[in-house]
Each structure stands twice: as structure tokens, then as C-alpha cells.
Amino acid sequence: MSGGDRKRLEDTTRYHPAEVEARVFSEWLEGGYFHPAAEGTPEENFSVAIPPPNVTGALHMGHALNGSMQDALVRMNRMRGRNTLWILGTDHAGIATQAVVEKDLRAEGRTRQELGREAFVERVWRWKEEYGSRIVEQYKRLGASCDYERERFTLDEGYVKAVYRVFKQLYDKGYIYRDFYMVNWDPGSRSAISDLEVENREVEDALYSIDYPVEGSERVLTVATVRPETMLADTAVAVNPEDERHADLVGRHCLLPLVGRRLPIVADEHVDPEFGTGALKITPGHDPNDFEIGRKHGLEEIVVIGPDGRLTEQAGRFAGLTAAEAQRAVVAALREEGRLRAEEPYTHSVPFSHRSGERIEPLISLQWFCRMDELAQPAIAAAQRDEVRIVPGQWKRVYLDWMREIRPWCVSRQLWWGHRIPVWYCDACEETYVAEAAPERCGACGGELRQEEDVLDTWFSSAIWPFATLGWPDQTPELRAFYPTSFLTTAREILFLWVARMIMTGIEFPGAVPFRDVYVHSVIQARDGRRMSKSLGTGIDPLQEIDVHGADALRFGLLAMSSTQDVRFSDAKVQQGSDLANKLWNASRLVLLNVAEVEPAPRPVAVEDRWMLSRLERTIASVTGKLENYDFAHAVQEAYAFFWRDLCDWYLEIVKPRLYEREEEVSATLLHVLERVLALLHPTMPFVTEEIWSFHPARRGHLAVHPFPVADEGLFDEAAEAEVEAGIGLTQRLRAWRDLADVPAGSVLAAVLDGVSPPDFVGRLARFDIADAMAGAGPDPVASVGPVRVLPSADLDAEAVAGRLEARRRELDAEVERAERKLANRGFVAKAPAEVVEEERAKLTRYRSELEELS
RNA sequence: GGGCGCGUAGCUCAGUGGGAGAGCGCUCGCUUCACACGCGAGAGGUCGCUGGUUCGAAACCAGCCGCGCCCACCA
């Protein structure tokens, strides 16, 4: 260690992450450790594709948690010497990004329509160039060891090529088709969205009952609806075929109030005879159920609500009104005509757009769809055969249930920002061309071609992320070396939206599942248990946490609080991480500033050395196993407990005298232990461990590429563990005894030993001067703690000692009674495993003998 | 309507058949030469309720109460 380094270590009594992290990160980048050569096979390599954040996004707690988990495994495998690639990139996020830029435009008093498509898209690109790298920089703050030199974007030239190839192939297979169909229309983004982007919310509406007169009769059929304005698009009335009340009406017609259209009365079992009067108005153009019924009965499909959420020309005198205005107007008109029979409050669930938050307007429109059944089959089989392992296991069933019920996917979006659908139409002869590149002219008539206006759903391009980022469809070295990837971590909310689709496309295109494991992690909620969300104002900014506590602290905290169930964000866990970083720093100072100049090596001379080495190796085995099984919370908490309790509280305190004497054996052992602890913790706390490592005399290169420790079972030592644990137990009992007997903290009490001698450290750490029992002479002990007989002294308050003895006696009485009762139970003795009974007997013996000592 | 999960110390959470745990908070004592973001010692819980299985239940089973999430086309 240089003089400067020594001075810095001596002077810096607290770890300051802010002074370390940026410097250390740039060293890693300069080292090129995160940029592997495209060599080797996927089996021997390790690769992960990051869930691509939106280019519009800022790092939120979900990214931070997800990133901490991925980085832990990525770093561990890199340290194991595997060629490791963590693919980084961003998602163009069609709706979100377009919305952001449109908002900017509006602030300037302009619209995208005024600008025109080309100029608008140009403008979004400029926005992306300026702000799109923000989230990438934020991942660096977290310490994420992604390959920043291979950053990808879903609208990269190469990526677009992959998207078009996929579209074309699915079209050629007949999976992709265009159809007039019922879609979820989002008036907010003025686009169709998929079923998965819709969320249902409970809403209080009014339920209106409306009389529809039966043609050529005095009778009326009363229908109930929460959306009276859609009656303008009614094309039938349905009753249940079993419903005798209306049986004679089937085949006749109703007259639609306000409009006058003749509506056939049809029979359909979908109608619940128990609900209302048992008659259902059928609006195939604006209700998903009615759409199904309409197609079944060949009913006319009328659309009265347009893409802007306003009534169309089809709505006659109501044209131009918004849906809400139209509802009031229709209700008023019905009331005037005496057709409104009832209006009552009604709570039901209503679809809302997950993108814009607006209420979904179901309507029929011309869209592109992808049939999913065929793609789903092999993806179901892959999960069933555990070729893709979904952990925790309960999510496998959720995945399978959804896949088995999978429905066609509406892939077209009425946006400008995205992959423009690679379809060209000839207006002259109505030919359609699907191609990866624009055809020159119509092959049939030579006419001009016009490209489809719509773009693809953002998730269509994310669905091919793991292989499109590696250069597919070209057989690139990257694809050969790193596909399939090793695992995926994800929040469950995108299990269907993203994960399932990647599995389907992975099998269909490169021909292999895209990752071996899918780890579905928990959700970190706000401190009060609500969702963290920008709109609720409940979000906690990970960057601010990093500013205050450091990236290591946040990473530790997130991993420690994560588990299989959702948890509230815990400031205490982040603080625990911060405390741990500081403790690592200080414990390392103690070692590094005091050791002799020796090579690190396990050189045990005392039982506590063997104990420490045994505990270290066991911890390495256990923590490693937990990381490999995605049990991050227990992994980091176990590492914490080992380091803090075993290493700092006990081992360092025990060996301090030897360390201060510069004993070579303990110096070598301590350097060895420190090296392994730093390496073990590096995947979860990379900055502080790398920084400390820079002071370690054995350092040859960065810790980021230092070998990850492999547990040496040869150092496991049960006997040493038992002996030292007993010594620790005795030390604690002696300290407790002192405390409760009101002994001054600093005083050293005299004692003699009677029985098996404990490890040497006990007397020093408990502040007892323990001599071997001398035959005969000497004062009578005032108390016994295990084999230690406490001798009288000026620092001992007789009354306090007596009180302490009495308290201990009561404790032992209770224990003896409990054990006796248990052993008196014949069922226990007969049926419990022998070792359990034996253990109980041993305890009883111990308690009785201690009680005897006290009396 | 179906499915999944949760209810353990003041708070946030571990713990899946053999004597209730962690971190934070709280109390008491320590400027002990790595760290006061520290050290030592404590207090604090009839493990949501009721039954059952078992020699033994926080854990397994059933029912109930409370809470959360996902899926679902009943107006």
C-alpha cells in the first residue's frame, strides 16, 4: 500500500459512496469488463436481456429492484469466468413517447396533424436523441454492469429488419390477417389497444330501462342499459330461447325509439332471463358481447361513435356530441317520448385504457390481428416440460391458464411513432403486398402503392427482444454465442404482455426458448402500502436514494426487502445497507492498517481461526446457493449476519491482540477472509467492495473480474464451531450477569474456573480475570456462571448479586418444569424421534446441574 | 364468477411439524486505540378467530373474519 493510500485509509473513518461510485464505475468501463467478445456457446456463456425501459422513462424503483437482481447474478457469473453479456437497450414505447412529444407540441400551440407525419416522426427522433439516453445513464448510477457498447433500440435499423421479417413470416403462415372486428378503442391515444392494455375499474353508473315497442302490437320489450347512447346503433333485441314470456315474439320486430329502425327479435342463450325483463338490446358495433351475438345471427353492424369519441353522421341529430353529451341528450329525448321506464344507480366494472387512463370505447374497426393459438402450443409445452422454468412455481400455472385461453392479438395501432406496418396497397387494383422492403410498384397493374398508415403495437417488437438485440435474423456471432439467454427477471404484470410472447416468438423464430428461467419478483409498494405510481404521487425516486445512501445501500436494501410476496418500501433496509457499507469499510481499515506483510492464506492456529474459516466457507456455500435460486433477500441477509456478527462482533474482537502484535498467521488469515468476503459481496454491493479491494495487498486487478469464491468444504469444522459457539454463549452469559448485577462497565472481576475450560477469549471479552481453581485456599465464590466462579470484589454489590441469582434460579425452575413435563408425556417419549427426546433429556440434565450449582 | 396470496414484537418483514426470529424503534450502560452509521445488556408477541389432525401446530386440514392482487363479454 502506498503512503497516500495508507493516509487515506487512516483518515477516512466513514465510507462516502458519493466520492467513490462515479470513479469506480468509469474504471470498470475502461476495463472493458462489461463488453464480452462474441465467443463460445450459450451453454458455457452467461447472458441476460434487460427488460427494455421506455425511452421516455426515468429509473423507477421497479427498474432498480429488477436491475439489482440481474446485476447480482450477472456479476457473480462474470466473476466465475464465464463470458458474460448483459444486453441493454430501450423501447420506443409508441403511445407513451408519442404522447410526450404531442404534449410539447400542444405547448407550442401546434398539433401533430399540422406538422404532418414525416416531420412529426422526425421530431420524435430528435426528442429521443436528446432525452433517450437519460435512463441508460441512470442504470449506470445503479452500478448495472450492462454492455453499454452494445446498446440497442427497438427502432434501430437492424431491429426494424427483424420486426419486418417476423411480420412477413407470420403473415405468410396465415397467422396475421386484417379484419373488421370489435376492438378496445382508446379515445385518449386515438388508437386501438390490446386486451392486455385494458384494466377494469368499478364505476357507478346509471342503469336505464327503455321501452322498445313491438311492431304491430301494443306490447313493449323493456331493455336495460348503462349506455343508452349506443341504442342509436342497435340492430336487434335478444331474449333467452327458454324464456316463455317472450317466446312468441322471436322472429317479430321492435321499433327502435328515436330512430325508428326495425329491429329483429332474436333468441340467444347468452341473455340472462333473470336480469331485468329478460330482453337485451343488441348493439354489435359497440359492445363486445353484442358483437359476438351479432356475428352469430348475421346482424347488421352500425358504428355511431367515431375514433374521436364523438357521435358520427350515423347518429343523425346526435352527430358531433361526445358520448357523454349524447347520453344526456338521448335520455332526455327518451323521457320526452315516454320511453324511459326507469333510471337507477348501478355499480359495475368498466374497461379503461392502461395507456391514457380514458374509458375504453368498444367499437368495430378495421385492424391487423395475429392469431395466437398455433404459436401458443409449443410455448405451453416448453413450460410444461420445464424448458422454461417459471419461478416461483405458482406463476407457471397462471401462465399456462392464460396461454390455453389465448385470443387473437390486435397488433395495429393508429399512431405515427413505431414500426409502420410493412403492408402496401394498390388503390388501382386493390392488391395487397406484405414485404420486408417497399415494393416499387404494383406487380399486377403497375399502379402506385400506398403503405399502411398504422404502426405495430410496441409489444410486437418487444416480443422479439432477446434475439433481435443479438442481430437476428442474421446469424451473427452474438446470436451464436449468447442465445438463448440464461434467465429473465420480471414483474408479474408483464408476464402475458411480454414474457409469454417472447417465449412464443423465441420458439417460432430462432427455434429455442429465449431463456431458461423466468424469475417473477415481488412488487415494492409505497411506504403506506399503496402502489408506487407517478400519478398517485407515491413514487420513491431511486436516484435520490442513491444520492443520499449510495447505490450499494439501495441495492442491498431492495434485495433485502424483496421476497416472494409484495412488500412496502423500507427505509430501514436501505439504511441497513448503508450501515453495512460503512461497517465493511471500517472493518477493512482495521485489518488492512494492522496486518503484517504476508500473502493471504488460511493459516489457523487457534480454535477461533478454524471456527472463522468454517463459518466463512459455510456462508459462501449458503449465500451462493441462495443467489442461484433467486432467493436474494435471504442471501444478502445471511451475508450481513455472517459479516456483522461472526466476523466483526466476534472474530475481529477475539483476534485484535494478535493483530496488533502483527502476528503473521492471523494476518494471513484475515487477509484471506477479507478477500473472500469482498468477492462474495461484490455482486450485491459492487462499489464499496471494489473500493476496499483497491487497498488490499493481494490485488492484481479489479474485483469485478476477480474469481468468485467457491466454498472449500475441507475447512468446515464442526468441533471448532461447537467450541467457539459455546465460548460465545458463555461470554454473553457473563456479560449479562455483570449487567444485571450492576457491575461497573469498566471493572475486571476476579474469578476461578471449575470445570471444562472455555476458549481463552471469554475472560477478556467478558472482562473477567479467570484463574484456574486453586486447591483449597481462596475466598468463597459469590456466584457461578457455567464453569466460572465469580469471586468477591469491591465492585460487586451483594444485594444485586443476590437478586441476579434469584432471577436465574426462577428461570431454571421454569425450564426444568417445562422439560420434565414434556418428558413425562408418554406419547412424546414413545412417538417423537429418538434424537428429539434425547436432546430434551440432555437439556434437563444441564438445567438441573446449573440449578444445583446455584443453591 | 374463477384463481392466487397475505394477516407473526410498536413498525417493516423472515420463519412450513419439535423450546417464537431479523432490521428499525424503545430502555439501561459504555467517548473500550476499525466503525457512535458504533459496542454491550435488556424490555416487548396467548403467531387474525373457531374447530380438527398430531405425542407435539405459527406452520398441516376445514370453516369464518379482514386485506391485497390477477383473470373473466352478464346488459
mmCIF file of C-alpha atoms (C1' of nucleotides) in Angstrom, chain A residues 14 224-225 272 275 280 289 397 563 565 568 583 586-587 589 634 644 653 660 736 739 815 818 825 831 833 843 847, chain B residues 3-4 6 12-15 18-19 23-24 29 32-35 37-42 55 69 71 73-75:
data_model
loop_
_atom_site.group_PDB
_atom_site.id
_atom_site.type_symbol
_atom_site.label_atom_id
_atom_site.label_comp_id
_atom_site.label_asym_id
_atom_site.label_seq_id
_atom_site.Cartn_x
_atom_site.Cartn_y
_atom_site.Cartn_z
ATOM 1 C CA ARG A 14 -16.633 6.783 7.292
ATOM 2 C CA ALA A 224 -81.854 -2.272 -19.607
ATOM 3 C CA THR A 225 -78.613 -0.489 -20.470
ATOM 4 C CA ASP A 272 -79.935 -13.946 -18.746
ATOM 5 C CA PHE A 275 -81.767 -9.839 -15.427
ATOM 6 C CA LEU A 280 -81.383 -7.376 -24.192
ATOM 7 C CA ASN A 289 -70.965 -9.385 -26.280
ATOM 8 C CA ARG A 397 -49.978 -22.206 -13.737
ATOM 9 C CA SER A 563 -39.236 -11.659 -1.311
ATOM 10 C CA GLN A 565 -44.674 -11.524 -1.631
ATOM 11 C CA ARG A 568 -43.632 -1.969 1.431
ATOM 12 C CA LYS A 583 -19.004 -1.339 8.535
ATOM 13 C CA ASN A 586 -14.143 0.197 8.844
ATOM 14 C CA ALA A 587 -13.580 -3.489 9.448
ATOM 15 C CA ARG A 589 -9.446 -0.480 7.722
ATOM 16 C CA HIS A 634 -32.061 -14.380 2.389
ATOM 17 C CA TRP A 644 -21.526 -8.339 11.238
ATOM 18 C CA GLU A 653 -12.655 -8.661 18.686
ATOM 19 C CA TYR A 660 -1.867 -5.574 16.921
ATOM 20 C CA ALA A 736 -25.475 -10.370 31.164
ATOM 21 C CA ASP A 739 -25.063 -6.048 33.740
ATOM 22 C CA GLU A 815 -37.078 -24.628 32.315
ATOM 23 C CA ARG A 818 -41.107 -27.495 31.146
ATOM 24 C CA ASN A 825 -45.689 -37.224 28.371
ATOM 25 C CA LYS A 831 -43.546 -41.346 19.277
ATOM 26 C CA PRO A 833 -37.868 -39.205 17.071
ATOM 27 C CA LYS A 843 -31.342 -30.112 28.412
ATOM 28 C CA TYR A 847 -30.648 -27.203 33.832
ATOM 29 C "C1'" G B 3 -57.747 -18.081 -9.428
ATOM 30 C "C1'" C B 4 -53.539 -16.641 -6.348
ATOM 31 C "C1'" C B 6 -51.483 -12.202 2.836
ATOM 32 C "C1'" U B 12 -41.465 -3.355 8.053
ATOM 33 C "C1'" C B 13 -40.913 -8.338 7.374
ATOM 34 C "C1'" A B 14 -38.441 -13.668 7.912
ATOM 35 C "C1'" G B 15 -39.865 -18.316 9.761
ATOM 36 C "C1'" G B 18 -40.131 -30.256 17.979
ATOM 37 C "C1'" G B 19 -38.434 -24.653 23.102
ATOM 38 C "C1'" G B 23 -33.723 -4.901 10.902
ATOM 39 C "C1'" C B 24 -35.585 -0.429 12.708
ATOM 40 C "C1'" G B 29 -24.899 1.064 30.392
ATOM 41 C "C1'" U B 32 -13.123 0.092 25.107
ATOM 42 C "C1'" C B 33 -6.919 2.792 20.384
ATOM 43 C "C1'" A B 34 -11.969 -0.098 12.879
ATOM 44 C "C1'" C B 35 -16.679 1.938 12.987
ATOM 45 C "C1'" C B 37 -23.958 4.801 10.536
ATOM 46 C "C1'" G B 38 -20.520 2.143 16.799
ATOM 47 C "C1'" C B 39 -20.122 -1.505 21.351
ATOM 48 C "C1'" G B 40 -22.524 -4.324 25.464
ATOM 49 C "C1'" A B 41 -27.068 -5.729 28.024
ATOM 50 C "C1'" G B 42 -32.448 -5.726 28.048
ATOM 51 C "C1'" C B 55 -47.220 -37.199 21.451
ATOM 52 C "C1'" C B 69 -53.566 -8.843 -6.498
ATOM 53 C "C1'" C B 71 -58.136 -13.250 -14.790
ATOM 54 C "C1'" C B 73 -68.180 -10.434 -22.567
ATOM 55 C "C1'" C B 74 -73.838 -10.585 -17.896
ATOM 56 C "C1'" A B 75 -76.852 -5.582 -20.181
#
